Structure formats: C-alpha cells, structure tokens
mmCIF file of C-alpha atoms in Angstrom:
data_model
loop_
_atom_site.group_PDB
_atom_site.id
_atom_site.type_symbol
_atom_site.label_atom_id
_atom_site.label_comp_id
_atom_site.label_asym_id
_atom_site.label_seq_id
_atom_site.Cartn_x
_atom_site.Cartn_y
_atom_site.Cartn_z
ATOM 1 C CA MET A 70 9.806 -13.395 -6.782
ATOM 2 C CA LEU A 71 8.984 -14.045 -3.127
ATOM 3 C CA ASP A 72 9.570 -17.760 -3.690
ATOM 4 C CA PHE A 73 13.052 -16.856 -4.932
ATOM 5 C CA ILE A 74 13.731 -14.606 -1.919
ATOM 6 C CA TYR A 75 12.554 -17.193 0.621
ATOM 7 C CA HIS A 76 13.876 -20.239 -1.293
ATOM 8 C CA CYS A 77 10.338 -21.582 -1.949
ATOM 9 C CA LYS A 78 9.665 -21.710 1.796
ATOM 10 C CA THR A 79 7.017 -19.929 3.851
ATOM 11 C CA HIS A 80 7.058 -16.195 3.167
ATOM 12 C CA LYS A 81 8.240 -14.384 6.288
ATOM 13 C CA VAL A 82 6.726 -11.065 5.158
ATOM 14 C CA ARG A 83 3.559 -10.841 3.087
ATOM 15 C CA LYS A 84 3.768 -9.461 -0.434
ATOM 16 C CA SER A 85 1.226 -6.733 0.318
ATOM 17 C CA ILE A 86 3.633 -5.439 2.990
ATOM 18 C CA ILE A 87 7.035 -5.921 1.381
ATOM 19 C CA ILE A 88 6.021 -3.856 -1.677
ATOM 20 C CA GLN A 89 5.199 -0.857 0.529
ATOM 21 C CA ASP A 90 7.380 2.132 1.355
ATOM 22 C CA PHE A 91 9.978 1.835 4.130
ATOM 23 C CA LYS A 92 7.840 3.753 6.625
ATOM 24 C CA ASN A 93 5.072 1.168 6.175
ATOM 25 C CA ALA A 94 7.419 -1.705 7.069
ATOM 26 C CA GLY A 95 8.015 -2.501 3.397
ATOM 27 C CA HIS A 96 11.071 -2.781 1.213
ATOM 28 C CA LYS A 97 9.796 -1.110 -1.972
ATOM 29 C CA MET A 98 9.892 -4.414 -3.839
ATOM 30 C CA ILE A 99 8.377 -4.144 -7.311
ATOM 31 C CA ASP A 100 4.862 -5.516 -7.723
ATOM 32 C CA MET A 101 5.082 -6.897 -11.252
ATOM 33 C CA LYS A 102 1.332 -7.480 -11.494
ATOM 34 C CA ALA A 103 0.591 -3.833 -10.685
ATOM 35 C CA MET A 104 3.387 -2.679 -12.993
ATOM 36 C CA LEU A 105 1.994 -4.591 -15.977
ATOM 37 C CA LEU A 106 -1.518 -3.436 -15.161
ATOM 38 C CA VAL A 107 -0.450 0.210 -15.235
ATOM 39 C CA GLN A 108 1.389 -0.215 -18.537
ATOM 40 C CA LYS A 109 -1.732 -1.683 -20.131
ATOM 41 C CA PHE A 110 -3.805 1.136 -18.734
ATOM 42 C CA LYS A 111 -1.507 3.593 -20.527
ATOM 43 C CA TRP A 112 -3.253 2.598 -23.770
ATOM 44 C CA VAL A 113 -6.521 3.923 -22.350
ATOM 45 C CA GLN A 114 -4.793 7.125 -21.294
ATOM 46 C CA LEU A 115 -3.207 7.578 -24.719
ATOM 47 C CA TYR A 116 -6.532 7.010 -26.484
ATOM 48 C CA LEU A 117 -8.381 9.551 -24.341
ATOM 49 C CA ASN A 118 -5.665 12.170 -24.871
ATOM 50 C CA CYS A 119 -4.839 11.512 -28.561
ATOM 51 C CA HIS A 120 -8.069 11.068 -30.520
ATOM 52 C CA ARG A 121 -6.397 12.032 -33.809
ATOM 53 C CA ALA A 122 -3.542 9.526 -33.617
ATOM 54 C CA PRO A 123 -3.301 7.160 -36.643
ATOM 55 C CA TRP A 124 -3.681 4.055 -34.471
ATOM 56 C CA VAL A 125 -7.011 5.190 -32.930
ATOM 57 C CA PRO A 126 -9.226 3.620 -35.680
ATOM 58 C CA LEU A 127 -7.538 0.265 -35.043
ATOM 59 C CA ILE A 128 -8.583 0.243 -31.375
ATOM 60 C CA GLU A 129 -12.104 1.360 -32.260
ATOM 61 C CA SER A 130 -12.445 -1.452 -34.805
ATOM 62 C CA LEU A 131 -11.265 -4.108 -32.342
ATOM 63 C CA ILE A 132 -13.506 -3.027 -29.438
ATOM 64 C CA ASP A 133 -17.089 -3.426 -30.557
ATOM 65 C CA VAL A 134 -18.882 -0.408 -29.043
ATOM 66 C CA LYS A 135 -20.513 2.661 -30.567
ATOM 67 C CA ASN A 136 -18.591 5.143 -28.412
ATOM 68 C CA LEU A 137 -15.265 3.903 -27.070
ATOM 69 C CA THR A 138 -14.556 7.095 -25.114
ATOM 70 C CA MET A 139 -17.833 6.690 -23.244
ATOM 71 C CA LEU A 140 -16.957 3.079 -22.448
ATOM 72 C CA PHE A 141 -13.597 4.063 -20.971
ATOM 73 C CA LEU A 142 -15.288 6.684 -18.803
ATOM 74 C CA ALA A 143 -18.182 4.439 -17.792
ATOM 75 C CA ASN A 144 -18.710 2.103 -14.845
ATOM 76 C CA TYR A 145 -18.708 -1.132 -16.833
ATOM 77 C CA ASP A 146 -17.895 -4.673 -15.745
ATOM 78 C CA MET A 147 -16.274 -7.643 -17.464
ATOM 79 C CA THR A 148 -19.346 -9.856 -17.680
ATOM 80 C CA LYS A 149 -19.670 -8.833 -21.347
ATOM 81 C CA THR A 150 -17.137 -9.788 -24.012
ATOM 82 C CA TRP A 151 -16.173 -6.352 -25.258
ATOM 83 C CA THR A 152 -13.533 -7.532 -27.702
ATOM 84 C CA GLN A 153 -12.028 -10.688 -29.155
ATOM 85 C CA SER A 154 -8.527 -9.228 -28.970
ATOM 86 C CA ILE A 155 -6.651 -10.747 -26.046
ATOM 87 C CA PHE A 156 -4.483 -7.659 -25.586
ATOM 88 C CA TYR A 157 -7.340 -5.141 -25.556
ATOM 89 C CA LYS A 158 -9.340 -7.448 -23.320
ATOM 90 C CA ASP A 159 -6.450 -7.155 -20.841
ATOM 91 C CA VAL A 160 -6.471 -3.373 -21.342
ATOM 92 C CA LEU A 161 -10.161 -3.190 -20.428
ATOM 93 C CA GLN A 162 -9.537 -5.555 -17.536
ATOM 94 C CA SER A 163 -6.785 -3.272 -16.201
ATOM 95 C CA LEU A 164 -9.080 -0.230 -16.304
ATOM 96 C CA TYR A 165 -11.845 -2.226 -14.625
ATOM 97 C CA PHE A 166 -9.427 -3.317 -11.870
ATOM 98 C CA ILE A 167 -8.331 0.274 -11.224
ATOM 99 C CA ASN A 168 -11.973 1.347 -11.081
ATOM 100 C CA THR A 169 -12.660 -1.158 -8.314
ATOM 101 C CA TYR A 170 -10.864 1.284 -5.977
ATOM 102 C CA ASN A 171 -12.969 4.223 -7.200
ATOM 103 C CA GLY A 172 -15.458 5.587 -4.700
ATOM 104 C CA LEU A 173 -17.295 7.339 -7.549
ATOM 105 C CA TYR A 174 -18.311 3.957 -8.958
ATOM 106 C CA LEU A 175 -20.176 2.813 -5.881
ATOM 107 C CA GLU A 176 -23.906 2.323 -6.257
ATOM 108 C CA GLN A 177 -24.761 5.239 -3.974
ATOM 109 C CA ASN A 178 -22.797 7.563 -6.290
ATOM 110 C CA ILE A 179 -24.797 6.635 -9.382
ATOM 111 C CA LEU A 180 -25.444 10.309 -10.228
ATOM 112 C CA ASN A 181 -21.717 10.911 -10.738
ATOM 113 C CA GLN A 182 -21.505 8.038 -13.201
ATOM 114 C CA TYR A 183 -21.999 8.044 -16.939
ATOM 115 C CA LEU A 184 -25.404 6.958 -18.143
ATOM 116 C CA PHE A 185 -24.246 4.564 -20.850
ATOM 117 C CA TYR A 186 -22.356 1.282 -20.449
ATOM 118 C CA ASN A 187 -23.179 1.414 -16.745
ATOM 119 C CA LYS A 188 -23.427 -1.917 -14.928
ATOM 120 C CA TYR A 189 -26.182 -0.533 -12.682
ATOM 121 C CA LEU A 190 -28.302 0.565 -15.673
ATOM 122 C CA LYS A 191 -28.700 -2.491 -17.873
ATOM 123 C CA PHE A 192 -31.882 -3.639 -19.597
ATOM 124 C CA ASP A 193 -32.276 -7.405 -19.904
ATOM 125 C CA TYR A 194 -28.619 -7.673 -18.835
ATOM 126 C CA GLN A 195 -27.574 -5.606 -21.867
ATOM 127 C CA TYR A 196 -25.719 -2.284 -21.997
ATOM 128 C CA PHE A 197 -27.145 0.541 -24.117
ATOM 129 C CA TYR A 198 -25.962 3.681 -25.903
ATOM 130 C CA PHE A 199 -27.922 6.278 -27.943
ATOM 131 C CA ARG A 200 -26.135 9.058 -29.794
ATOM 132 C CA ASP A 201 -29.016 11.558 -29.875
ATOM 133 C CA ILE A 202 -29.286 11.441 -26.045
ATOM 134 C CA VAL A 203 -25.573 12.233 -25.822
ATOM 135 C CA ARG A 204 -26.005 15.116 -28.257
ATOM 136 C CA ALA A 205 -28.823 16.433 -26.073
ATOM 137 C CA GLY A 206 -26.277 16.849 -23.237
ATOM 138 C CA ILE A 207 -27.304 13.761 -21.259
ATOM 139 C CA TRP A 208 -23.951 12.207 -20.398
ATOM 140 C CA LYS A 209 -24.223 11.392 -16.726
ATOM 141 C CA VAL A 210 -27.163 10.214 -14.667
ATOM 142 C CA ALA A 211 -27.189 13.596 -12.916
ATOM 143 C CA ASP A 212 -27.960 15.251 -16.279
ATOM 144 C CA LEU A 213 -31.447 13.732 -16.087
ATOM 145 C CA PHE A 214 -32.244 16.072 -13.180
ATOM 146 C CA ASP A 215 -32.367 19.842 -12.816
ATOM 147 C CA ALA A 216 -30.633 21.927 -10.132
ATOM 148 C CA ASN A 217 -33.480 21.272 -7.678
ATOM 149 C CA GLY A 218 -33.262 17.506 -8.026
ATOM 150 C CA ASN A 219 -36.402 17.218 -10.169
ATOM 151 C CA ILE A 220 -36.534 14.986 -13.226
ATOM 152 C CA ILE A 221 -36.196 16.919 -16.484
ATOM 153 C CA PRO A 222 -39.413 16.435 -18.498
ATOM 154 C CA PHE A 223 -39.043 14.380 -21.659
ATOM 155 C CA LYS A 224 -40.553 17.236 -23.651
ATOM 156 C CA ARG A 225 -37.492 19.347 -22.863
ATOM 157 C CA LEU A 226 -35.277 16.522 -24.141
ATOM 158 C CA THR A 227 -37.185 16.433 -27.415
ATOM 159 C CA GLU A 228 -36.505 20.145 -27.751
ATOM 160 C CA ARG A 229 -32.811 19.287 -27.559
ATOM 161 C CA GLY A 230 -33.140 16.799 -30.406
ATOM 162 C CA VAL A 231 -34.050 13.515 -28.722
ATOM 163 C CA SER A 232 -36.377 11.423 -30.867
ATOM 164 C CA ILE A 233 -39.902 10.807 -29.581
ATOM 165 C CA ASN A 234 -39.399 7.048 -29.915
ATOM 166 C CA LYS A 235 -36.874 7.210 -27.027
ATOM 167 C CA TYR A 236 -39.663 7.970 -24.547
ATOM 168 C CA LEU A 237 -39.957 4.392 -23.254
ATOM 169 C CA LEU A 238 -36.190 4.204 -22.881
ATOM 170 C CA TRP A 239 -36.233 7.421 -20.867
ATOM 171 C CA ARG A 240 -38.998 6.022 -18.621
ATOM 172 C CA ASN A 241 -37.017 2.816 -18.035
ATOM 173 C CA ILE A 242 -33.868 4.767 -17.172
ATOM 174 C CA ILE A 243 -35.750 6.926 -14.649
ATOM 175 C CA ALA A 244 -37.281 3.787 -13.125
ATOM 176 C CA LYS A 245 -33.843 2.175 -12.803
ATOM 177 C CA VAL A 246 -32.378 5.244 -11.089
ATOM 178 C CA THR A 247 -35.377 5.471 -8.767
ATOM 179 C CA ASP A 248 -34.933 1.814 -7.785
ATOM 180 C CA LEU A 249 -31.419 2.633 -6.578
ATOM 181 C CA ASN A 250 -32.961 4.827 -3.814
ATOM 182 C CA VAL A 251 -30.740 7.856 -4.388
ATOM 183 C CA GLY A 252 -31.730 10.717 -2.080
ATOM 184 C CA GLN A 253 -32.479 14.249 -3.261
ATOM 185 C CA GLU A 254 -29.472 15.586 -1.309
ATOM 186 C CA THR A 255 -27.204 13.442 -3.457
ATOM 187 C CA TYR A 256 -28.801 14.854 -6.601
ATOM 188 C CA ILE A 257 -27.831 18.378 -5.608
ATOM 189 C CA GLN A 258 -24.379 17.605 -4.178
ATOM 190 C CA ASN A 259 -22.841 15.572 -6.954
ATOM 191 C CA THR A 260 -23.953 17.273 -10.143
ATOM 192 C CA ASP A 261 -20.730 19.272 -10.523
ATOM 193 C CA SER A 262 -18.202 16.469 -11.117
ATOM 194 C CA ALA A 263 -15.877 16.952 -14.066
ATOM 195 C CA ASN A 264 -16.126 15.011 -17.330
ATOM 196 C CA SER A 265 -12.791 13.268 -16.936
ATOM 197 C CA LEU A 266 -11.431 9.911 -15.922
ATOM 198 C CA HIS A 267 -10.529 10.349 -12.275
ATOM 199 C CA ILE A 268 -10.659 8.181 -9.207
ATOM 200 C CA ILE A 269 -11.553 9.022 -5.603
ATOM 201 C CA PHE A 270 -10.216 6.608 -3.000
ATOM 202 C CA SER A 271 -11.731 5.683 0.332
ATOM 203 C CA ASN A 272 -9.325 8.028 2.174
ATOM 204 C CA GLY A 273 -10.595 10.996 0.123
ATOM 205 C CA SER A 274 -7.528 11.392 -2.119
ATOM 206 C CA LYS A 275 -8.100 12.109 -5.827
ATOM 207 C CA LEU A 276 -6.162 11.019 -8.893
ATOM 208 C CA ASN A 277 -6.794 12.244 -12.429
ATOM 209 C CA LEU A 278 -6.013 9.169 -14.492
ATOM 210 C CA GLN A 279 -5.903 11.132 -17.762
ATOM 211 C CA ALA A 280 -3.164 13.509 -16.589
ATOM 212 C CA CYS A 281 -1.012 11.565 -14.109
ATOM 213 C CA THR A 282 2.098 9.537 -14.847
ATOM 214 C CA SER A 283 2.462 5.773 -14.734
ATOM 215 C CA LYS A 284 4.550 6.084 -11.561
ATOM 216 C CA ALA A 285 1.807 8.041 -9.820
ATOM 217 C CA ILE A 286 -0.798 5.407 -10.720
ATOM 218 C CA TYR A 287 1.533 2.593 -9.613
ATOM 219 C CA ASN A 288 2.329 4.246 -6.270
ATOM 220 C CA THR A 289 -1.370 4.896 -5.659
ATOM 221 C CA LEU A 290 -2.258 1.256 -6.316
ATOM 222 C CA ILE A 291 0.509 0.103 -3.969
ATOM 223 C CA VAL A 292 -0.753 2.384 -1.189
ATOM 224 C CA GLN A 293 -4.264 0.963 -1.594
ATOM 225 C CA LYS A 294 -2.861 -2.506 -0.857
ATOM 226 C CA SER A 295 -1.140 -1.355 2.328
ATOM 227 C CA GLU A 296 -1.919 -3.042 5.621
ATOM 228 C CA LEU A 297 -0.342 -3.184 9.044
ATOM 229 C CA PRO A 298 1.871 -6.233 9.592
ATOM 230 C CA LYS A 299 0.909 -8.747 12.228
ATOM 231 C CA SER A 300 4.034 -7.834 14.172
ATOM 232 C CA PHE A 301 2.577 -4.372 14.861
ATOM 233 C CA ARG A 302 -0.351 -5.867 16.781
ATOM 234 C CA LYS A 303 2.028 -8.025 18.798
ATOM 235 C CA TYR A 304 4.338 -5.130 19.644
ATOM 236 C CA ALA A 305 1.352 -2.900 20.432
ATOM 237 C CA THR A 306 0.372 -5.484 23.050
ATOM 238 C CA LEU A 307 3.870 -5.536 24.553
ATOM 239 C CA PHE A 308 4.340 -1.746 24.376
ATOM 240 C CA PRO A 309 0.998 0.082 24.836
ATOM 241 C CA ASP A 310 2.432 3.450 23.790
ATOM 242 C CA LEU A 311 3.158 2.148 20.265
ATOM 243 C CA THR A 312 0.781 3.770 17.757
ATOM 244 C CA GLU A 313 0.654 3.528 13.967
ATOM 245 C CA ILE A 314 2.585 6.791 13.659
ATOM 246 C CA CYS A 315 5.204 5.542 16.119
ATOM 247 C CA PHE A 316 5.480 2.289 14.188
ATOM 248 C CA GLN A 317 6.272 4.257 11.025
ATOM 249 C CA ASN A 318 9.099 5.958 12.915
ATOM 250 C CA VAL A 319 10.318 2.532 14.047
ATOM 251 C CA CYS A 320 10.379 1.261 10.464
ATOM 252 C CA LEU A 321 12.421 4.260 9.325
ATOM 253 C CA ILE A 322 15.113 3.858 11.996
ATOM 254 C CA PRO A 323 17.195 1.229 10.105
ATOM 255 C CA ARG A 324 16.941 3.346 6.945
ATOM 256 C CA LEU A 325 17.900 6.707 8.480
ATOM 257 C CA CYS A 326 20.226 5.859 11.352
ATOM 258 C CA VAL A 327 22.673 3.283 10.007
ATOM 259 C CA LYS A 328 24.820 2.549 6.962
ATOM 260 C CA ASN A 329 25.646 -1.076 7.738
ATOM 261 C CA ASN A 330 23.405 -3.440 5.772
ATOM 262 C CA TYR A 331 23.796 -6.155 8.411
ATOM 263 C CA LEU A 332 22.189 -3.810 10.922
ATOM 264 C CA LYS A 333 19.347 -3.035 8.529
ATOM 265 C CA GLU A 334 18.717 -6.730 7.937
ATOM 266 C CA LEU A 335 18.796 -7.555 11.640
ATOM 267 C CA GLN A 336 16.370 -4.781 12.580
ATOM 268 C CA TYR A 337 14.038 -5.669 9.694
ATOM 269 C CA LYS A 338 13.813 -9.218 11.032
ATOM 270 C CA ILE A 339 13.135 -7.868 14.512
ATOM 271 C CA ILE A 340 10.421 -5.507 13.255
ATOM 272 C CA HIS A 341 8.615 -8.352 11.492
ATOM 273 C CA ARG A 342 9.378 -10.856 14.265
ATOM 274 C CA TYR A 343 10.981 -13.557 12.158
ATOM 275 C CA LEU A 344 14.428 -13.422 13.758
ATOM 276 C CA PRO A 345 15.280 -17.124 14.365
ATOM 277 C CA THR A 346 15.270 -17.176 18.152
ATOM 278 C CA ASN A 347 14.959 -20.536 19.901
ATOM 279 C CA ARG A 348 11.267 -19.992 20.483
ATOM 280 C CA LEU A 349 10.661 -19.618 16.738
ATOM 281 C CA LEU A 350 13.055 -22.426 15.850
ATOM 282 C CA TYR A 351 11.291 -24.725 18.319
ATOM 283 C CA LYS A 352 7.980 -24.073 16.584
ATOM 284 C CA MET A 353 9.661 -25.001 13.313
ATOM 285 C CA GLY A 354 11.023 -28.214 14.820
ATOM 286 C CA LYS A 355 14.642 -27.099 14.362
ATOM 287 C CA VAL A 356 15.729 -27.176 18.023
ATOM 288 C CA GLU A 357 14.744 -29.289 21.000
ATOM 289 C CA SER A 358 14.288 -26.497 23.556
ATOM 290 C CA THR A 359 13.063 -22.913 23.700
ATOM 291 C CA ARG A 360 15.597 -21.934 26.401
ATOM 292 C CA CYS A 361 17.887 -18.968 25.869
ATOM 293 C CA THR A 362 21.281 -19.785 24.356
ATOM 294 C CA LEU A 363 23.013 -17.266 26.641
ATOM 295 C CA CYS A 364 21.466 -17.869 30.086
ATOM 296 C CA ASN A 365 19.749 -21.242 29.539
ATOM 297 C CA LEU A 366 17.052 -20.195 32.013
ATOM 298 C CA GLN A 367 14.162 -18.465 30.244
ATOM 299 C CA THR A 368 12.430 -18.813 26.887
ATOM 300 C CA GLU A 369 14.481 -17.120 24.190
ATOM 301 C CA THR A 370 12.283 -14.440 22.634
ATOM 302 C CA ILE A 371 13.373 -11.212 20.947
ATOM 303 C CA SER A 372 12.669 -9.180 24.071
ATOM 304 C CA HIS A 373 14.449 -11.651 26.335
ATOM 305 C CA LEU A 374 17.541 -12.104 24.169
ATOM 306 C CA PHE A 375 18.277 -8.418 23.641
ATOM 307 C CA TYR A 376 17.126 -6.907 26.949
ATOM 308 C CA GLU A 377 15.705 -9.179 29.654
ATOM 309 C CA CYS A 378 18.450 -11.813 29.685
ATOM 310 C CA THR A 379 20.726 -11.576 32.746
ATOM 311 C CA CYS A 380 23.777 -11.998 30.511
ATOM 312 C CA VAL A 381 23.157 -8.710 28.672
ATOM 313 C CA LYS A 382 22.137 -6.502 31.601
ATOM 314 C CA SER A 383 25.716 -5.504 32.405
ATOM 315 C CA LEU A 384 26.349 -4.710 28.758
ATOM 316 C CA TRP A 385 23.443 -2.268 28.569
ATOM 317 C CA SER A 386 24.548 -0.626 31.821
ATOM 318 C CA PHE A 387 27.988 -0.127 30.281
ATOM 319 C CA ILE A 388 26.415 1.406 27.129
ATOM 320 C CA GLU A 389 24.358 3.845 29.215
ATOM 321 C CA ASN A 390 27.467 5.003 31.098
ATOM 322 C CA ALA A 391 29.462 5.333 27.873
ATOM 323 C CA LEU A 392 26.724 7.477 26.335
ATOM 324 C CA ARG A 393 26.709 9.742 29.384
ATOM 325 C CA GLN A 394 30.465 10.170 29.041
ATOM 326 C CA ALA A 395 29.926 11.051 25.376
ATOM 327 C CA GLY A 396 27.617 13.894 26.436
ATOM 328 C CA TYR A 397 24.222 12.175 26.239
ATOM 329 C CA ASN A 398 22.900 12.590 29.761
ATOM 330 C CA GLY A 399 19.698 11.095 31.134
ATOM 331 C CA ILE A 400 19.895 7.918 29.033
ATOM 332 C CA LYS A 401 18.038 4.998 30.609
ATOM 333 C CA PHE A 402 17.099 2.159 28.278
ATOM 334 C CA GLU A 403 13.798 0.316 28.462
ATOM 335 C CA CYS A 404 12.799 -2.851 26.646
ATOM 336 C CA SER A 405 10.936 -0.909 23.955
ATOM 337 C CA HIS A 406 14.022 1.272 23.314
ATOM 338 C CA VAL A 407 16.220 -1.754 22.776
ATOM 339 C CA VAL A 408 13.817 -3.794 20.666
ATOM 340 C CA LEU A 409 12.237 -1.094 18.483
ATOM 341 C CA GLY A 410 14.370 2.017 18.870
ATOM 342 C CA TYR A 411 15.152 4.831 21.240
ATOM 343 C CA ASN A 412 12.503 7.568 21.516
ATOM 344 C CA TYR A 413 10.473 6.178 18.601
ATOM 345 C CA SER A 414 7.537 8.438 19.453
ATOM 346 C CA GLU A 415 9.436 11.278 17.745
ATOM 347 C CA LYS A 416 10.813 11.613 14.242
ATOM 348 C CA CYS A 417 14.475 10.887 13.728
ATOM 349 C CA THR A 418 16.755 13.609 15.132
ATOM 350 C CA PRO A 419 20.607 13.613 15.105
ATOM 351 C CA LYS A 420 20.615 12.626 18.782
ATOM 352 C CA ASN A 421 18.127 9.780 18.305
ATOM 353 C CA ALA A 422 19.948 8.617 15.174
ATOM 354 C CA TYR A 423 23.258 8.427 17.041
ATOM 355 C CA ILE A 424 21.808 6.511 19.997
ATOM 356 C CA ASN A 425 19.837 4.117 17.784
ATOM 357 C CA ASN A 426 22.965 3.441 15.751
ATOM 358 C CA ILE A 427 24.771 2.389 18.953
ATOM 359 C CA ILE A 428 21.805 0.266 20.081
ATOM 360 C CA LEU A 429 21.744 -1.564 16.756
ATOM 361 C CA TYR A 430 25.462 -2.318 16.969
ATOM 362 C CA VAL A 431 25.004 -3.704 20.484
ATOM 363 C CA LYS A 432 22.162 -5.920 19.256
ATOM 364 C CA LEU A 433 24.325 -7.074 16.364
ATOM 365 C CA TYR A 434 27.031 -8.050 18.865
ATOM 366 C CA ILE A 435 24.513 -9.918 21.044
ATOM 367 C CA TRP A 436 23.232 -11.766 17.989
ATOM 368 C CA HIS A 437 26.831 -12.488 16.962
ATOM 369 C CA VAL A 438 27.757 -14.149 20.281
ATOM 370 C CA ARG A 439 24.445 -15.994 20.380
ATOM 371 C CA LYS A 440 24.891 -17.280 16.827
ATOM 372 C CA TYR A 441 28.456 -18.537 17.329
ATOM 373 C CA PHE A 442 28.073 -19.601 21.007
ATOM 374 C CA ILE A 443 30.679 -17.110 22.260
ATOM 375 C CA ASP A 444 30.837 -15.953 25.884
ATOM 376 C CA ILE A 445 29.430 -12.439 26.203
ATOM 377 C CA SER A 446 31.349 -9.802 28.146
ATOM 378 C CA VAL A 447 31.912 -6.067 28.181
ATOM 379 C CA GLU A 448 35.626 -6.427 27.406
ATOM 380 C CA GLU A 449 34.957 -8.638 24.376
ATOM 381 C CA PHE A 450 32.374 -6.126 23.205
ATOM 382 C CA LYS A 451 34.941 -3.307 23.386
ATOM 383 C CA VAL A 452 37.356 -5.266 21.198
ATOM 384 C CA TRP A 453 34.581 -6.184 18.759
ATOM 385 C CA LEU A 454 33.336 -2.596 18.499
ATOM 386 C CA CYS A 455 36.855 -1.193 18.003
ATOM 387 C CA ASN A 456 37.329 -3.554 15.083
ATOM 388 C CA THR A 457 33.916 -2.648 13.703
ATOM 389 C CA SER A 458 34.611 1.095 13.978
ATOM 390 C CA LEU A 459 37.302 0.712 11.322
ATOM 391 C CA TYR A 460 34.466 0.326 8.786
ATOM 392 C CA ASP A 461 32.029 2.859 10.288
ATOM 393 C CA ASP A 462 33.371 6.281 11.256
ATOM 394 C CA THR A 463 30.137 7.121 13.119
ATOM 395 C CA LEU A 464 31.404 4.910 15.980
ATOM 396 C CA ASN A 465 34.655 6.811 16.536
ATOM 397 C CA ASN A 466 33.201 9.280 19.070
ATOM 398 C CA PHE A 467 31.561 6.480 21.057
ATOM 399 C CA VAL A 468 34.659 4.244 20.995
ATOM 400 C CA SER A 469 36.818 7.071 22.301
ATOM 401 C CA SER A 470 34.408 7.569 25.239
ATOM 402 C CA MET A 471 34.532 3.924 26.361
#
C-alpha cells in the first residue's frame, strides 16, 4: 500500500508511524497485517468462549494436543509443529505474535504462567501435559507453592489425586522453576492472577483478550508499534521547548483547525520534513542549487522559506497587524509558531485554532508563489486571500479586518 502511495519510491513516512492516530503524527492508515492477525485470533477467542459449539471438535481434532484450552492459555512457542492445518497454524501463530507483547510471559513472571505447554518448562525440548495434575488444581506454576512461598509437598498432591508415579516429574518441574531464579517476593506477589487470557503491556495497561472486541485488539497492537518520527528529534533541536506532549498538539493542529485539505497536506509534509524545498531537492539531485527561490541568498529550508526569508518578513508583519485589528492583541510570531503552530504548548482553543488557520493559509500562499515563481507581496496576498475566502467562511472576519 505504501508503494502505491509513494509510487514505488522511497517512503517519506514510515509505516509504523503512518498507521498511528493523528496525535501521534499518523494518518490512521490500515495495517492489513495486523488486521488479518486479529481476525485469525478471533478463532481462539470464539473457542475459549464457546466450548459447546458444533465446530469445536473439528479444531480439537486438527490441533494435536491433549488440552487445547490449556495450549491457548499457555506460553508456548512455534518451534513445535502443533498442527498440519495451514489455517490453524496461522491461528496459533497470530496468538503467539500477540503474546510477544505480553509482560506476563517474560521469564521473570514464570509464576503467573501456566505449567503445561510452557516454553520455559520443557523436558528434552518436549512440552508436557498431565490430566491428573490439572485435576489436583495445579494449573499455574504458582500453584506449586503455598501462600508463604514454600513448595507444596508431593504428599499433599497425592492426597488430591496425583499418581505416585508422577513424583519424578514433580521433582523435575521444581528443579526447572528453581533454575529460573525466581525470588520469594515474586511467589507471594503474583499468585492471584486470574485464569483468563489477558495481556499486560510494558506501559502497564491491561487487555482481556477473551472479552474485548477485534477493534480493541487492533488498536492496542497499533499503539504498541508507535514510535516518534525522526522529524520530532530534528524539531526538538531547533525548538528546545518542544516536548512529546507539545508535538502531539502540533500534529492535531491540521486536523482541528482547518477544513481545507490542501492545508492539511502542506502541514503534514512540514511536520514530517519532506516538503520539497531546494535543500531536499538538491540532496535528491533534482536541482543544481540549495538557494532560496524567493531571495536567492540563503539555503532554502522549511524554517527559512516560511519565516526567516527577507521576502516574507513584511508579510508576517502585516498578518500580525491584521490580527490585532481583528481583536487578537499581543500577537508576535516566532519561527516555531510559523513552522509548527501558534501556542502549541497548549491544547487547541478557539483562539489558537483561528490564528493557526490564518498561519496555515499564509504558508499555503508562500508555497504557492514559491512553486509557480510568482513575486510575493502583501497586495497580491490580499487578492489571493479574498478569492480563497469564497470557499472558506472562517476567513471572512480576517479579510474584513485587512
């Protein structure tokens, strides 16, 4: 899909970013891989919630394990061929992929994990399952210990119905758990986790996979892939007051402040720093010089073109005066206001939305004259904005104050 968007050229915005929400500099593009993965996982969810469905025996016959429910709840891996069915192999692979984000399945959280089909508790590289141990109430590794963190004697397990010939197995399991160096504090803390398929992410958020919707699982997976774009680090260097929270406000400005899609597209390119200025075009080998198209003196960067260039200084002074006449006193634009948005340290207010809408239209005009090699002037801008206001009624108040 990205090859289609960028015409099989270099991707200007990474997929892990463009699939994110607007506030995270994304565009909410669908991640087909995650979408298909969630739909396959729905089979696991349906099986765990509908044990009496007529199609349940079919799944159990195709996946060769003694207890399929325990497998779905367990911390398994895909080194073993669980089934010959290609579809159900993909289903197990989807659940395994989702579990890779689960903090409960880390080695240090072994006590929260199910005892059987556990990749940390294999004997001779083989998984194991014994029904009489399950019937004795030993489901999770924590069930092998009492409330004080002491190992439950095997004699007590035999009283619950465990056969005496499972003694060596019990000794091997205890030895395996001991080799994982789990502290006694962990024994006491984690023995109260619920017997359900849920996931705990690194940020502490929880998701019950048996009860949530496909959309909730999809959105959670997308959030786990989130990362800050490279442009944030560059802008944070140019504008030291720019934090991650402020950058989220910046990303929401073109979504909340304007209706014109050309403005949204222009600001999105500015946010991700792939607006084709002469500096970028020179790196691509498209132009022979990095000099500004308007002043022909300095290197044409985003900051220079829209704020630092001598040809646009008078235009911004005119905009400041026009805003004061419209009732917005104390307006003094800085480079960060022009490039990223006015007062981006705060959430969008009606005042900030109005001013940012004007700023974006001014930048669109600057880009227009730069693109078509037109002489820039305040009078030409007035004519251009009056014509533009015919299609955007939010400009009427500002046009009348010019």
